[in-house]
Coordinates of C-alpha atoms in Angstrom, one line a residue:
Chain X
M1 CA 4.8 4.2 -19.8
Q2 CA 3.4 7.2 -18.0
K3 CA 3.4 9.2 -21.3
L4 CA 1.8 6.3 -23.2
L5 CA -0.8 5.9 -20.4
K6 CA -2.2 9.3 -21.2
E7 CA -3.5 7.9 -24.5
F8 CA -5.8 5.6 -22.5
V9 CA -8.5 5.9 -19.9
P10 CA -7.2 3.8 -17.0
C11 CA -9.7 2.2 -14.7
A12 CA -9.6 -0.5 -12.1
D13 CA -12.4 -2.8 -10.9
E14 CA -13.3 -5.9 -8.9
V15 CA -13.4 -8.8 -11.2
W16 CA -15.6 -11.3 -9.3
R17 CA -18.6 -9.0 -9.6
L18 CA -17.9 -8.3 -13.3
Q19 CA -17.9 -12.0 -14.2
N20 CA -20.8 -13.1 -12.0
R21 CA -23.4 -10.4 -12.0
Q22 CA -25.9 -9.4 -14.7
D23 CA -25.6 -5.6 -14.6
P24 CA -24.8 -3.9 -17.9
D25 CA -21.1 -3.3 -17.1
C26 CA -20.7 -7.0 -16.1
K27 CA -22.3 -8.2 -19.4
F28 CA -20.1 -5.7 -21.3
F29 CA -17.0 -7.2 -19.6
M30 CA -18.0 -10.8 -20.2
S31 CA -18.7 -10.1 -23.9
W32 CA -15.0 -9.6 -24.6
C33 CA -12.8 -10.6 -21.7
D34 CA -11.9 -14.1 -23.1
E35 CA -11.2 -13.0 -26.6
G36 CA -7.5 -13.1 -26.0
G37 CA -7.8 -16.5 -24.2
Q38 CA -8.6 -17.0 -20.6
L39 CA -5.7 -15.5 -18.6
N40 CA -5.9 -17.7 -15.6
G41 CA -6.8 -21.2 -17.0
D42 CA -9.9 -22.7 -18.4
G43 CA -13.3 -22.9 -16.7
E44 CA -16.4 -20.7 -16.5
Q45 CA -15.8 -19.8 -12.9
T46 CA -12.0 -19.3 -13.2
T47 CA -11.0 -15.8 -12.3
R48 CA -10.6 -13.3 -15.1
Q49 CA -8.0 -11.3 -13.2
G50 CA -5.7 -9.3 -15.5
T51 CA -5.3 -6.2 -17.6
Y52 CA -7.6 -5.6 -20.6
I53 CA -7.7 -3.0 -23.3
V54 CA -11.0 -2.4 -25.1
T55 CA -12.7 0.3 -27.1
P56 CA -15.7 2.1 -25.5
S57 CA -17.9 0.2 -27.9
G58 CA -16.5 -3.1 -26.6
K59 CA -14.2 -4.1 -29.3
F60 CA -11.4 -6.2 -27.7
L61 CA -7.8 -4.8 -28.3
G62 CA -5.7 -7.0 -26.0
S63 CA -5.1 -8.6 -22.6
N64 CA -2.5 -10.1 -20.4
N65 CA -1.9 -11.0 -16.8
E66 CA 1.7 -9.8 -16.5
N67 CA 1.4 -6.8 -14.3
N68 CA 5.0 -7.2 -13.0
N69 CA 6.4 -7.3 -16.5
P70 CA 6.7 -3.7 -17.8
P71 CA 8.1 -4.6 -21.3
R72 CA 5.1 -6.9 -21.9
M73 CA 2.7 -4.3 -20.7
L74 CA 4.2 -1.7 -22.9
Q75 CA 4.0 -4.1 -25.9
L76 CA 0.3 -4.7 -25.1
M77 CA -0.4 -1.0 -24.8
R78 CA 1.4 0.1 -28.0
K79 CA -0.3 -2.6 -30.2
A80 CA -3.7 -1.8 -28.7
L81 CA -3.3 1.9 -29.3
D82 CA -2.2 1.3 -32.9
D83 CA -5.2 -1.0 -33.5
Y84 CA -7.5 1.6 -31.9
K85 CA -6.4 4.3 -34.2
K86 CA -7.0 2.1 -37.3
L87 CA -10.6 1.6 -36.3
D88 CA -13.4 3.8 -37.7
K89 CA -14.8 6.1 -35.1
K90 CA -18.2 4.5 -35.6
V91 CA -16.7 1.2 -34.7
R92 CA -14.6 2.2 -31.7
L93 CA -17.2 4.5 -30.0
R94 CA -20.7 3.6 -28.7
S95 CA -23.9 4.5 -30.4
D96 CA -25.7 4.9 -27.1
D97 CA -25.0 7.1 -24.1
P98 CA -23.0 5.2 -21.4
K99 CA -24.2 7.7 -18.7
E100 CA -27.7 6.5 -19.3
I101 CA -26.7 2.9 -18.9
A102 CA -24.9 3.8 -15.7
K103 CA -28.3 4.3 -14.1
Q104 CA -29.0 0.6 -14.4
I105 CA -25.8 -0.4 -12.6
N106 CA -26.1 -1.5 -9.0
R107 CA -22.9 -1.5 -7.0
G108 CA -21.7 -0.7 -3.5
E109 CA -20.1 2.7 -4.5
S110 CA -23.6 4.1 -4.9
Q111 CA -23.9 4.0 -1.1
Y112 CA -20.8 6.1 -0.5
P113 CA -21.6 8.3 2.6
A114 CA -20.5 11.7 1.3
D115 CA -21.7 13.4 4.4
G116 CA -20.6 10.7 6.8
L117 CA -17.2 9.4 8.0
V118 CA -15.1 7.6 5.4
L119 CA -12.0 5.9 6.8
R120 CA -9.1 4.4 5.0
C121 CA -7.6 1.4 7.0
H122 CA -4.0 0.5 6.3
S123 CA -2.6 -2.9 7.4
R124 CA 0.9 -4.1 7.6
D125 CA 3.0 -6.7 9.5
L126 CA 4.8 -5.3 12.5
P127 CA 8.5 -6.3 13.1
R128 CA 9.0 -9.5 15.0
E129 CA 11.9 -10.8 17.2
K130 CA 12.7 -13.6 14.8
P131 CA 12.0 -12.8 11.1
V132 CA 10.5 -15.7 9.1
A133 CA 11.7 -16.7 5.6
A134 CA 9.4 -15.1 3.1
E135 CA 9.6 -13.8 -0.5
E136 CA 10.5 -10.1 -0.8
W137 CA 7.0 -9.1 -1.8
A138 CA 5.6 -10.8 1.3
Q139 CA 8.0 -9.0 3.6
K140 CA 7.1 -5.7 2.1
A141 CA 3.3 -6.4 1.9
L142 CA 0.8 -3.8 3.0
N143 CA -2.9 -3.4 2.3
V144 CA -5.7 -0.9 2.5
D145 CA -9.5 -1.1 2.8
Y146 CA -12.2 1.3 3.7
C147 CA -14.7 1.7 6.5
W148 CA -17.9 3.7 6.0
F149 CA -20.1 5.4 8.6
K150 CA -23.3 7.2 7.7
K151 CA -23.7 10.8 9.1
E152 CA -25.8 9.6 12.1
E153 CA -23.2 7.0 12.8
A154 CA -20.3 9.4 12.5
L155 CA -21.9 11.6 15.2
R156 CA -22.0 8.6 17.6
F157 CA -18.2 8.7 18.0
M158 CA -18.9 11.8 20.2
P159 CA -21.0 12.3 23.3
K160 CA -24.2 14.4 22.7
E161 CA -23.0 17.0 25.3
P162 CA -19.2 17.1 25.2
V163 CA -17.4 18.7 28.1
K164 CA -13.7 18.7 28.9
K165 CA -12.5 15.6 30.6
L166 CA -15.7 13.7 29.9
E167 CA -15.1 10.0 29.3
F168 CA -17.5 8.0 27.1
D169 CA -18.0 4.7 25.4
V170 CA -18.2 4.5 21.6
P171 CA -21.2 2.3 20.7
Q172 CA -20.0 -1.2 20.4
E173 CA -21.7 -1.8 17.1
L174 CA -19.4 0.9 15.5
V175 CA -16.3 -0.6 17.0
T176 CA -17.5 -4.1 16.0
R177 CA -17.8 -3.0 12.4
M178 CA -14.2 -1.7 12.4
A179 CA -13.1 -5.0 14.0
R180 CA -15.0 -7.6 12.0
F181 CA -14.4 -6.0 8.6
N182 CA -11.1 -4.1 8.8
M183 CA -9.0 -5.7 11.6
V184 CA -8.6 -8.7 9.4
D185 CA -5.3 -10.2 8.2
N186 CA -5.4 -8.9 4.6
V187 CA -1.7 -7.8 4.7
R188 CA -0.7 -10.2 1.9
G189 CA -4.0 -10.7 0.2
Q190 CA -7.7 -11.2 0.2
T191 CA -9.2 -12.6 3.4
E192 CA -12.5 -13.1 5.2
S193 CA -14.3 -11.0 7.7
Y194 CA -14.9 -12.3 11.3
S195 CA -18.4 -13.4 12.2
A196 CA -20.3 -11.5 14.9
E197 CA -19.9 -14.5 17.2
A198 CA -16.1 -14.3 16.8
V199 CA -15.9 -10.9 18.5
K200 CA -15.0 -11.6 22.2
E201 CA -14.1 -7.9 22.9
A202 CA -14.6 -4.7 20.9
T203 CA -14.3 -1.6 23.1
L204 CA -13.3 2.0 22.4
K205 CA -13.4 4.6 25.2
G206 CA -13.2 8.3 24.3
T207 CA -12.0 11.2 26.4
I208 CA -12.6 14.8 25.7
K209 CA -9.1 16.2 26.1
D210 CA -9.9 19.8 25.2
I211 CA -12.3 22.2 23.6
K212 CA -10.8 25.2 21.8
K213 CA -12.2 27.5 19.2
G214 CA -15.0 25.2 18.1
I215 CA -12.7 22.2 17.9
I216 CA -13.3 19.3 20.3
Y217 CA -10.1 17.2 20.9
V218 CA -10.8 13.6 21.6
T219 CA -8.5 10.6 22.4
F220 CA -9.5 7.0 22.1
K221 CA -8.4 3.9 23.9
G222 CA -9.7 0.4 23.4
A223 CA -9.2 -3.3 22.6
V224 CA -10.4 -5.9 20.2
K225 CA -10.2 -9.6 20.6
M226 CA -11.6 -12.0 18.0
E227 CA -11.4 -15.8 17.6
Q228 CA -12.8 -17.8 14.8
G229 CA -11.7 -21.4 14.2
T230 CA -7.9 -21.4 14.2
R231 CA -7.5 -17.7 13.5
S232 CA -7.5 -14.9 15.9
M233 CA -6.8 -11.2 16.3
N234 CA -5.8 -9.6 19.6
L235 CA -5.3 -5.8 19.4
Q236 CA -4.9 -2.7 21.5
L237 CA -6.3 0.5 20.1
L238 CA -5.2 4.2 20.6
G239 CA -6.5 7.2 18.7
E240 CA -6.7 10.9 18.3
A241 CA -9.6 12.8 16.7
E242 CA -10.8 16.4 16.3
W243 CA -14.5 17.3 15.9
D244 CA -15.0 20.5 14.1
A245 CA -18.2 21.9 15.6
K246 CA -18.6 24.6 12.9
K247 CA -18.4 22.1 10.0
N248 CA -20.3 19.5 12.1
A249 CA -17.7 16.9 10.9
W250 CA -14.5 15.1 11.9
G251 CA -11.5 17.1 10.9
K252 CA -9.1 14.4 12.1
F253 CA -9.9 10.9 13.0
E254 CA -7.1 8.4 13.5
I255 CA -7.0 5.1 15.3
V256 CA -3.9 2.9 15.5
C257 CA -4.2 -0.8 16.3
A258 CA -1.3 -3.1 17.2
G259 CA -1.2 -6.6 18.5
T260 CA -1.1 -10.2 17.4
R261 CA -2.7 -12.2 14.7
A262 CA -2.8 -16.0 14.2
G263 CA -4.2 -18.5 11.6
R264 CA -4.9 -18.0 8.0
T265 CA -7.7 -18.0 5.4
Q266 CA -7.8 -19.5 1.9
F267 CA -6.3 -16.6 -0.1
N268 CA -4.2 -14.5 2.4
F269 CA -0.9 -16.2 1.7
R270 CA -0.2 -17.2 5.3
E271 CA 0.4 -20.9 4.6
R272 CA 3.9 -20.8 5.9
D273 CA 3.4 -17.9 8.4
E274 CA 0.3 -18.6 10.5
G275 CA 1.8 -16.9 13.5
P276 CA 1.1 -15.8 16.2
A277 CA 2.8 -12.7 14.9
P278 CA 2.6 -8.9 15.3
I279 CA 0.2 -7.0 13.0
G280 CA -0.9 -3.3 12.9
F281 CA -3.7 -1.2 11.4
V282 CA -4.1 2.5 11.1
F283 CA -7.5 4.2 10.4
V284 CA -7.4 7.7 8.9
I285 CA -9.9 9.9 7.2
A286 CA -9.9 9.0 3.5
G287 CA -9.3 11.6 0.8
D288 CA -11.5 12.8 -2.0
T289 CA -9.9 11.1 -5.0
P290 CA -11.5 8.2 -6.9
P291 CA -9.3 5.5 -5.2
D292 CA -10.6 6.6 -1.8
K293 CA -14.2 6.2 -2.9
I294 CA -14.4 2.5 -3.5
A295 CA -16.7 0.5 -1.3
P296 CA -15.4 -1.4 1.7
A297 CA -14.6 -5.1 0.9
F298 CA -17.3 -6.3 3.3
L299 CA -19.9 -3.5 2.7
W300 CA -22.5 -6.2 1.8
Q301 CA -22.2 -7.4 5.4
Y302 CA -23.0 -3.9 6.9
G303 CA -26.8 -4.6 6.6
W304 CA -27.2 -1.2 4.8
R305 CA -30.2 -0.9 2.4
Chain P
M1 CA 19.2 8.7 0.2
R2 CA 15.5 9.5 0.0
R3 CA 14.6 5.9 0.5
L4 CA 17.3 5.4 3.1
I5 CA 16.0 8.0 5.6
P6 CA 12.6 6.4 6.2
A7 CA 14.4 3.0 6.5
L8 CA 16.7 4.4 9.1
L9 CA 13.8 5.9 11.0
L10 CA 12.2 2.4 11.2
M11 CA 15.4 0.7 12.4
P12 CA 14.5 0.8 16.1
L13 CA 11.3 -1.2 15.3
L14 CA 13.2 -3.9 13.6
F15 CA 14.6 -5.0 17.0
C16 CA 11.4 -5.0 19.0
A17 CA 8.4 -7.2 18.4
V18 CA 5.0 -5.7 19.1
S19 CA 2.4 -7.5 21.2
A20 CA -1.1 -6.3 22.1
E21 CA 0.4 -5.0 25.4
D22 CA 2.9 -2.7 23.6
L23 CA 1.0 0.1 22.0
T24 CA 1.4 3.1 24.3
E25 CA 1.0 6.9 24.0
K26 CA 4.8 7.0 23.9
N27 CA 5.3 4.7 20.8
Y28 CA 2.0 5.6 19.2
K29 CA 3.4 7.8 16.4
Q30 CA 6.3 5.4 15.8
I31 CA 4.0 2.5 15.3
R32 CA 1.5 4.5 13.3
D33 CA 4.3 5.7 10.9
S34 CA 5.6 2.2 10.5
I35 CA 2.2 1.0 9.3
L36 CA 1.3 3.9 7.0
P37 CA 2.6 3.6 3.4
Q38 CA 5.8 5.5 2.4
P39 CA 5.3 7.9 -0.6
E40 CA 6.9 5.5 -3.0
E41 CA 4.4 2.8 -2.0
V42 CA 1.5 4.9 -3.1
E43 CA 2.9 6.4 -6.3
W44 CA 0.2 4.5 -8.3
R45 CA -2.4 6.9 -6.8
A46 CA -1.0 9.7 -9.0
I47 CA -2.4 7.9 -12.1
G48 CA -5.7 9.3 -13.2
W49 CA -7.6 6.1 -12.3
R50 CA -11.3 5.7 -12.6
N51 CA -12.9 3.6 -9.9
T52 CA -14.9 1.3 -12.1
L53 CA -14.9 -0.2 -15.6
W54 CA -18.0 1.8 -16.4
D55 CA -16.6 5.1 -15.3
G56 CA -13.8 4.3 -17.6
V57 CA -16.2 3.6 -20.5
I58 CA -18.0 6.9 -19.9
D59 CA -14.7 8.9 -20.0
A60 CA -13.3 6.9 -22.9
Q61 CA -16.4 7.6 -25.0
K62 CA -16.1 11.3 -24.2
E63 CA -12.3 11.4 -24.9
D64 CA -12.3 8.9 -27.8
K65 CA -9.6 6.8 -26.1
P66 CA -9.3 3.1 -25.4
V67 CA -10.2 1.8 -21.9
L68 CA -7.3 0.2 -20.0
L69 CA -8.9 -2.0 -17.3
Y70 CA -7.0 -3.5 -14.4
A71 CA -9.2 -6.2 -12.9
M72 CA -8.5 -8.2 -9.7
N73 CA -10.2 -10.3 -7.2
G74 CA -11.0 -7.6 -4.6
H75 CA -10.8 -4.1 -5.9
P76 CA -7.2 -3.2 -6.8
F77 CA -7.5 0.2 -5.0
G78 CA -8.4 -1.7 -1.9
C79 CA -5.5 -4.0 -2.7
V80 CA -7.6 -6.8 -1.2

């Protein structure tokens, strides 16, 4: 499959936006996504989750929603590639320049803070005294989302005049962003953020441990407590970070959160596992590859313009 | 064996539940490593994914290849 995949341009995207917005890429998607039949049942608002193969010009080549069925996926890919090769180049390629059309597309990724602090946040269930019965995928579940800070916000994780042993408070609005939008129970699937009113505690205290050769070594300690309806999150936070004064940027930034979650949301697959149960999160600096540059799930709640 | 070693390293955690009071400087790295993905859990990252459908269209037009789109509720790279 890896070899065959080289004959395609693989991409991934969020489907709700594609089927609900009017940007050119969304209209492009809706113009062909149902040609193989709706993959998840009838209805205009029914999700179009699935795998699709299409020419750059928008000629539909195939679709399925069997991501866990490699033989079916191979079959889809082989047939689509055969059909693609049979098409005239004028039919399979666009007559316009897609780079020009990209300028009309409005999406969160355009706000990527290249000079700021981009964190990847991993989430996973932590072991518990009495394991609960769950499908294998649910036991192994893990998730990842992103947390963005603009340059001026990234600087606020440090005191203006750092000296060894200095203790300081990270501004609460920064910790609150991490809590409301990332310390959420998304381990098994899509969930909701916490409201501002749900945050009962969101503290992070920093200590300058050392300053050596232009590197400022910081440790963090804090706590987060959130309650909203029947769900809650109660976490302790510890972290280690290194500010590179020469590069004027964080060279290391890591925060570990561990504690207890309870309750569920509509799509996070906790119907039979509402807890309270242990959960953990780890924030680390994201890489520079495409998967690390997608927008945080709740970017639209940041209030950025 | 490659898969067994990380599993063995996690064994102590299987016998202790973690509550909000349990994260300490002593177990910090152990808990961190139990949450972070193992290499085999992020093998999908090695595929030359484009972040968006339109990034895929731009490159497919340039390379004269079909676009393979994986679309999910919540961006698949965010796994949400």
